CSV table of C-alpha atoms and ligand atoms in Angstrom, one decimal:
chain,number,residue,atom,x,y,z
A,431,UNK,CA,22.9,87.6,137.3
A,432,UNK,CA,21.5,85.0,135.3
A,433,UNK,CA,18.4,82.6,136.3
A,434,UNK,CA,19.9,79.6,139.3
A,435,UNK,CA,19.3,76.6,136.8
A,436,UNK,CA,20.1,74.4,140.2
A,437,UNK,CA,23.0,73.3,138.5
A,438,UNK,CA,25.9,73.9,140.5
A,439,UNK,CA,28.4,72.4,138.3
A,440,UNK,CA,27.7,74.0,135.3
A,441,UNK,CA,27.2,77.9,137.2
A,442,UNK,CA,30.3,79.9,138.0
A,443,UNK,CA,28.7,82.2,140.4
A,444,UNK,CA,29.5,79.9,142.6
A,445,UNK,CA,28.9,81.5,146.0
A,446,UNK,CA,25.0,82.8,145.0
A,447,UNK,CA,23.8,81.4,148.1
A,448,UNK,CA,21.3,78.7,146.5
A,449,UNK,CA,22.3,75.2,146.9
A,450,UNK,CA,21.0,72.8,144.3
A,451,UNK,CA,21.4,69.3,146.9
A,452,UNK,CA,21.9,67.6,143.2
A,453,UNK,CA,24.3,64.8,145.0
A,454,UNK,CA,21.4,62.0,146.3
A,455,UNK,CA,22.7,59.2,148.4
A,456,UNK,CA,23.1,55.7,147.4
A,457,UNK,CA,19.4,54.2,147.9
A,458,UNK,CA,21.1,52.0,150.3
A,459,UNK,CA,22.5,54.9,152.8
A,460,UNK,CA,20.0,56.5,155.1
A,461,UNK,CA,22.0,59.2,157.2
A,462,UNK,CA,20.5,61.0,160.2
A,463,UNK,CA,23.2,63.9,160.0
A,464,UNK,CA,26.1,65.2,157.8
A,465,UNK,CA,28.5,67.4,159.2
A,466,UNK,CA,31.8,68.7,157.3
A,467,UNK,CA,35.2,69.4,158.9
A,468,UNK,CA,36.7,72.6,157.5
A,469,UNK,CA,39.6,74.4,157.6
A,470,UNK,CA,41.3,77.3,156.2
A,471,UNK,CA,44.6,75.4,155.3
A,472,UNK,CA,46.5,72.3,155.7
A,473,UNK,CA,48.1,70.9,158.3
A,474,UNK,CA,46.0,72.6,161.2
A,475,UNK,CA,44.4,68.9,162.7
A,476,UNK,CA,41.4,68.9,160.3
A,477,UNK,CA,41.6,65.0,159.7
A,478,UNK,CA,42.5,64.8,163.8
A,479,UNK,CA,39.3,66.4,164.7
A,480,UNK,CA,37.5,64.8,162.5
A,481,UNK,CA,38.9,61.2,163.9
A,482,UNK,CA,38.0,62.3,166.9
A,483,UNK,CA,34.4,63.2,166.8
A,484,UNK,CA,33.9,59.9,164.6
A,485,UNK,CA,35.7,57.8,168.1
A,486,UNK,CA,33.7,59.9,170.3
A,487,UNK,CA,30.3,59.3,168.4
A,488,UNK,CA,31.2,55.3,168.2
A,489,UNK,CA,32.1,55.4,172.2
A,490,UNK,CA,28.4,56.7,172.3
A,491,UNK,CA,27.0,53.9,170.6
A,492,UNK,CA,26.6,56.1,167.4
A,493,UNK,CA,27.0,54.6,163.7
A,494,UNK,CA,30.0,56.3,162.2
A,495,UNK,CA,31.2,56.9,158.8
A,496,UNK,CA,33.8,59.0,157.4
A,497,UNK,CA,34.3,60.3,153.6
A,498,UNK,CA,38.0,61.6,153.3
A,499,UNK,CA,37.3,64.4,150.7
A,500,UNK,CA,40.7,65.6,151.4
A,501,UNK,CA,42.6,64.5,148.7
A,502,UNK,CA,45.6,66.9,149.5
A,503,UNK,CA,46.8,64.9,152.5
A,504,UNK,CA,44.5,61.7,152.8
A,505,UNK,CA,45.4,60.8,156.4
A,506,UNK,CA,42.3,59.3,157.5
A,507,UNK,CA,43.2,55.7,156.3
A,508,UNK,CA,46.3,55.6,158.0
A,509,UNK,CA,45.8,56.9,161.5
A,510,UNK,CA,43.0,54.2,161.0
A,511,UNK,CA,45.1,51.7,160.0
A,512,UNK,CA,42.4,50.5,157.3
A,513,UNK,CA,44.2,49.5,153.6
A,514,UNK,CA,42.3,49.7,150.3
A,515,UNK,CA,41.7,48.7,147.2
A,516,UNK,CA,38.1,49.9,148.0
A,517,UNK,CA,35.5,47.4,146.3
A,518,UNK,CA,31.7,47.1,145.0
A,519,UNK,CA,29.3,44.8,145.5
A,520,UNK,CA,26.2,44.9,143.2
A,521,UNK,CA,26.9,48.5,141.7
A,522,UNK,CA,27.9,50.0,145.2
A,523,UNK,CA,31.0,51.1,146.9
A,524,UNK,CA,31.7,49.2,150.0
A,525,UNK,CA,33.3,51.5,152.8
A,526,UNK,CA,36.2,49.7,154.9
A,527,UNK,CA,35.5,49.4,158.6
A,528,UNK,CA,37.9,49.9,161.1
A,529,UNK,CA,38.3,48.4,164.4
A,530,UNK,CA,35.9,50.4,166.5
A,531,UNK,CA,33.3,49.9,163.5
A,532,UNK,CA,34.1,53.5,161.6
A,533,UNK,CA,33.1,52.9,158.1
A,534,UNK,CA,35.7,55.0,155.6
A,535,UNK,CA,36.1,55.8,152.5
A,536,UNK,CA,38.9,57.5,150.9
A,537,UNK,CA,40.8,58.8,147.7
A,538,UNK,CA,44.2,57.0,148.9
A,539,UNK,CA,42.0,53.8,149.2
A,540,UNK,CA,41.9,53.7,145.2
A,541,UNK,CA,46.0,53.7,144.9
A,542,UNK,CA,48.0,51.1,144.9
A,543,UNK,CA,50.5,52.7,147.0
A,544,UNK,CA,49.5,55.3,149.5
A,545,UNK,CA,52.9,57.4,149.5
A,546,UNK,CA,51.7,58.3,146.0
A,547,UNK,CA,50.9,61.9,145.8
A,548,UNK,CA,47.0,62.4,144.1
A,549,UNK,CA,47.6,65.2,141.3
A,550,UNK,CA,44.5,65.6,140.5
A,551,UNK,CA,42.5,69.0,139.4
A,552,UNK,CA,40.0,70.6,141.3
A,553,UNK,CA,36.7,69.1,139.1
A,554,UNK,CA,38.2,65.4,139.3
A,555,UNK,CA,38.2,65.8,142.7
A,556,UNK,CA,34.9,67.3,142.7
A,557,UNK,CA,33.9,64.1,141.0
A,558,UNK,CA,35.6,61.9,143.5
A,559,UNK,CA,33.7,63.5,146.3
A,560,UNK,CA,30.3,62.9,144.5
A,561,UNK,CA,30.8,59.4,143.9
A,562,UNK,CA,31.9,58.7,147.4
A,563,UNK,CA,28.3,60.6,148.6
A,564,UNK,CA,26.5,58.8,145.7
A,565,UNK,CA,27.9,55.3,145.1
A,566,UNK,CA,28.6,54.1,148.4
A,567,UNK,CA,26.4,52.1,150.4
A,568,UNK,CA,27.2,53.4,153.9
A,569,UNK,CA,23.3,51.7,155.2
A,570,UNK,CA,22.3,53.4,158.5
A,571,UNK,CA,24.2,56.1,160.1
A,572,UNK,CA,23.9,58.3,162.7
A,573,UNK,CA,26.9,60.6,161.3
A,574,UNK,CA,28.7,61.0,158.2
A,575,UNK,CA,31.7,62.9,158.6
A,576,UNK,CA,33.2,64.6,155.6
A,577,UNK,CA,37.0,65.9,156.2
A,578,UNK,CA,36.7,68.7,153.5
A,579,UNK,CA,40.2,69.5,151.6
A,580,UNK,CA,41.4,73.2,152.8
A,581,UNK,CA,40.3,76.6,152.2
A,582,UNK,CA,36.7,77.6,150.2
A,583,UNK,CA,38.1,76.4,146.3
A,584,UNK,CA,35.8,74.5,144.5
A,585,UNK,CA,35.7,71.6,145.9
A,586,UNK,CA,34.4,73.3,149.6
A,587,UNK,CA,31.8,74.7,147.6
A,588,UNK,CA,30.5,71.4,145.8
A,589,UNK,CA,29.9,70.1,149.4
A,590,UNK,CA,28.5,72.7,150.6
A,591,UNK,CA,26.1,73.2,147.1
A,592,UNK,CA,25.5,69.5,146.0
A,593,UNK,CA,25.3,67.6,149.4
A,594,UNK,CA,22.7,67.4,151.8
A,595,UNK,CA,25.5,69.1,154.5
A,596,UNK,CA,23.4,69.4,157.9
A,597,UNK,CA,26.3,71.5,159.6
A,598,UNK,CA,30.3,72.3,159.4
A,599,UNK,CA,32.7,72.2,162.2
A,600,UNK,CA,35.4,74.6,161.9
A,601,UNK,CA,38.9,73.5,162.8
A,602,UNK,CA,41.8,76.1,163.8
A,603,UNK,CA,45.0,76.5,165.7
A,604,UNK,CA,45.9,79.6,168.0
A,605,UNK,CA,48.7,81.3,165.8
A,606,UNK,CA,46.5,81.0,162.8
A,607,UNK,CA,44.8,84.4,162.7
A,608,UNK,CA,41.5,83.0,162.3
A,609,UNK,CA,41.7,84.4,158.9
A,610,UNK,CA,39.3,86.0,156.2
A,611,UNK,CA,39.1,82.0,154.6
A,612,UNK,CA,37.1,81.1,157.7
A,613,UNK,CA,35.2,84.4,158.0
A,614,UNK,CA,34.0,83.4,154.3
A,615,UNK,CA,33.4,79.8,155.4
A,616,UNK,CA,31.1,81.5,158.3
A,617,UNK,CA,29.8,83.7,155.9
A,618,UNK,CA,29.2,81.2,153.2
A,619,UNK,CA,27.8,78.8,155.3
A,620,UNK,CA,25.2,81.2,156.9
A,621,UNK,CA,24.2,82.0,153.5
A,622,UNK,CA,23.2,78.6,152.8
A,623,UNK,CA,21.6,77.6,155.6
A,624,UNK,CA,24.0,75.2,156.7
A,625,UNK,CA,25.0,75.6,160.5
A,626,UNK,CA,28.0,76.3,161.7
A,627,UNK,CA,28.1,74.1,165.0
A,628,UNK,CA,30.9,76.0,166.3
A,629,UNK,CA,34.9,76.0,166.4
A,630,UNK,CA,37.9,73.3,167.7
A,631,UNK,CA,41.1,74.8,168.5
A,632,UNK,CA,43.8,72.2,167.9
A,633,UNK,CA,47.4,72.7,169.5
A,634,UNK,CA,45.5,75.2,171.7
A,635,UNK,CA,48.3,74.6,174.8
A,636,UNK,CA,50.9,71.5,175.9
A,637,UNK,CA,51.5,69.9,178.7
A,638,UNK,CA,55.5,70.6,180.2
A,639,UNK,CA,56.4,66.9,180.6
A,640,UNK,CA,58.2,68.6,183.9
A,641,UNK,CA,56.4,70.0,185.9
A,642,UNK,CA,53.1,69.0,183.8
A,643,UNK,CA,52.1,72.5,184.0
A,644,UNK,CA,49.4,73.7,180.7
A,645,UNK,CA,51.3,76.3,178.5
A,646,UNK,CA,50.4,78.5,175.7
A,647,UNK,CA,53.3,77.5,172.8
A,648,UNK,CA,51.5,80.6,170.9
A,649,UNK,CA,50.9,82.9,172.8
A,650,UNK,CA,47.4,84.1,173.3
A,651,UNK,CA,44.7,82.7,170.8
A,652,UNK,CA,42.5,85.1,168.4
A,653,UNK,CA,39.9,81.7,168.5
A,654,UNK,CA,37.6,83.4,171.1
A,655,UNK,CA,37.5,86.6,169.5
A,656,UNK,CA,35.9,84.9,166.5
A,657,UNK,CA,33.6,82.7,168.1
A,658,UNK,CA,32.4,85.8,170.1
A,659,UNK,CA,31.8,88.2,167.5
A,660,UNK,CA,29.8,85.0,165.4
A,661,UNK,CA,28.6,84.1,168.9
A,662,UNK,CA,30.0,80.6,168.3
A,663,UNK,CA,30.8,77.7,170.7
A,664,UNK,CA,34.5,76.8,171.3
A,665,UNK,CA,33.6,73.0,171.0
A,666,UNK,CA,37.0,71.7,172.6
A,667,UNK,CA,40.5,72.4,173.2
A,668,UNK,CA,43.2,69.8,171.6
A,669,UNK,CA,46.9,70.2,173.3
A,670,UNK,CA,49.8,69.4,171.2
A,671,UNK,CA,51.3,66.4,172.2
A,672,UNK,CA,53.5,63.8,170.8
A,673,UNK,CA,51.9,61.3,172.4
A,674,UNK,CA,48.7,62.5,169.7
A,675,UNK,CA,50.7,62.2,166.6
A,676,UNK,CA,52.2,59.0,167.6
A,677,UNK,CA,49.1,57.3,167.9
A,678,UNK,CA,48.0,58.8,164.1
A,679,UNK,CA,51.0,57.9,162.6
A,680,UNK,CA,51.2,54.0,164.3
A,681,UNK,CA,47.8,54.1,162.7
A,682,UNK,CA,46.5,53.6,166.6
A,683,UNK,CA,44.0,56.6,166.8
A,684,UNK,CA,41.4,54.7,168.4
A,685,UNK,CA,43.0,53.8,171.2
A,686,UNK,CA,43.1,57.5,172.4
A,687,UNK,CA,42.0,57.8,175.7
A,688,UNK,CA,40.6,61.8,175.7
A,689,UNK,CA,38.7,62.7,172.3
A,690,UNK,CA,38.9,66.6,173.9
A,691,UNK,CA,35.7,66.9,172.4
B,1424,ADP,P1,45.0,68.6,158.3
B,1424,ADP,O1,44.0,67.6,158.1
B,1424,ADP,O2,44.5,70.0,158.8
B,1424,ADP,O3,45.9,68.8,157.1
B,1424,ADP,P2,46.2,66.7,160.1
B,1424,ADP,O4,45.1,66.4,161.1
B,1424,ADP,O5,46.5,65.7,159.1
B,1424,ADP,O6,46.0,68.2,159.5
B,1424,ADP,O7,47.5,67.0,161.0
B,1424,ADP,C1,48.7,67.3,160.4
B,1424,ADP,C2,49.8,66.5,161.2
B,1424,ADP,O8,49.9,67.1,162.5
B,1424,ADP,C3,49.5,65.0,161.4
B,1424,ADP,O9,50.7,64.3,161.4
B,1424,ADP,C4,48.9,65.0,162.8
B,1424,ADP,O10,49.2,63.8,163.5
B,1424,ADP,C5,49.7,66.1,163.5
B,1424,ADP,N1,48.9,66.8,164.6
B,1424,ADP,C6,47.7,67.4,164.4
B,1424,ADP,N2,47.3,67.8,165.6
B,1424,ADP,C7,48.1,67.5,166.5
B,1424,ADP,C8,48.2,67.6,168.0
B,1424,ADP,N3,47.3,68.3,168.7
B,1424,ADP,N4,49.3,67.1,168.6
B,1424,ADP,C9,50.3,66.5,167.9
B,1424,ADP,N5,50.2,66.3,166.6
B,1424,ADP,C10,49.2,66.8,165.9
């Protein structure tokens, strides 16, 4: 193993455990905690949860911010409803604000046209995230909130190396067999220092619109196993539920009356 230069870019032993913190914030950001959104793969509410916990922490009088690192399905912006171009002002990004005060940045805030797919390779990306931790003046929050993209590739491990990452939430759904992707995330995380503040289970149950009885679409979940064995909180429960969905897609989020957080 060669000597840790406390370069992460430029090492491939890229899990070694040391992180090198090489990303500094804008000198105009001062951010009390930073706490990434992970999970294994798409399309499990990652970007939901992490809307949610930025309305709940605004509905408690926090300052909010959130840095869409996930460039695979940007969805931030829209259940937000905020539209780029993203701008600078004296040689700093300025985040958009939506309309509960959430500052956001995010990659689909640099295209032209957000039904553009980003192709971009895993460094760019890399890169992307960097700048919008480096170059953006977010002033004084009490959260950033990074929605990481999916699974532990390089881009999960440039957070977790180069930023000053306080903790990571980890987001799953009940048929997904908690699988060795967020065992390694644990694992990863552990060996790093960073805390792991516990797990969400999204689509945990829904509601029968009937006889408004709570049923388990999946069956029963493998979450709890998990969370036992790492001795982990359950942090909240999301049903699936149209109504949910809706409300991302009409770009309405905020207007969510449960966070289930
Ligand atoms: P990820 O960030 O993990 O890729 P998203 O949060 O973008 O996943 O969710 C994927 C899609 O599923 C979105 O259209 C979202 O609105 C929808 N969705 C996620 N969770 C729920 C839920 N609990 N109920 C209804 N729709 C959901």
């Amino acid at each position: 193993m060669s000597e840790c230069n406390h370069n992460c870019n430029e090492c491939n032993q890229k899990d070694c455990g040391e992180r090198s913190l090489a990303f500094k914030l804008h000198p105009s950001s001062h951010i009390k905690h930073t706490i990434g959104i992970f999970s294994a793969k798409g399309g499990v509410g990652k970007s939901l949860v992490t809307s949610l916990l930025a309305i709940k922490k605004v509905r408690e009088g926090k300052k909010v911010a959130i840095l869409d690192a996930d460039v695979t399905g940007p969805s931030i912006p829209k259940a937000f409803n905020v539209k780029g171009p993203l701008y600078a002002e004296e040689g700093a990004i300025i985040p958009l604000v939506s309309q509960t005060g959430i500052k956001i940045v995010s990659a689909s805030l640099l295209l032209d046209n957000n039904s553009q797919p980003i192709l971009w390779r895993g460094p760019l990306i890399a890169g992307m995230v960097k700048q919008f931790y480096t170059d953006v003046n977010y002033g004084d929050l009490d959260y950033l909130f990074i929605d990481m993209p999916p699974g532990t590739a390089d881009v999960s491990l440039t957070v977790f190396q180069s930023l000053n990452l306080e903790s990571i939430i980890i987001v799953t759904t009940p048929q997904d067999l908690v699988n060795e992707i967020v065992t390694k995330a644990i694992e990863m995380a552990k060996k790093m220092n960073i805390k792991v503040l516990g797990i969400v289970e999204n689509m945990a149950y829904a509601i029968c619109p009937d006889c408004h009885k709570k049923f388990k679409l999946f069956g029963e979940s493998h979450v709890k196993k998990v969370a036992d064995f790492y001795q982990l909180p359950i942090l909240g429960e999301i049903p699936i539920d149209p109504a949910i969905s809706k409300l991302v897609d009409s770009g309405m989020i905020e207007l969510i009356k449960d966070t289930y957080l």
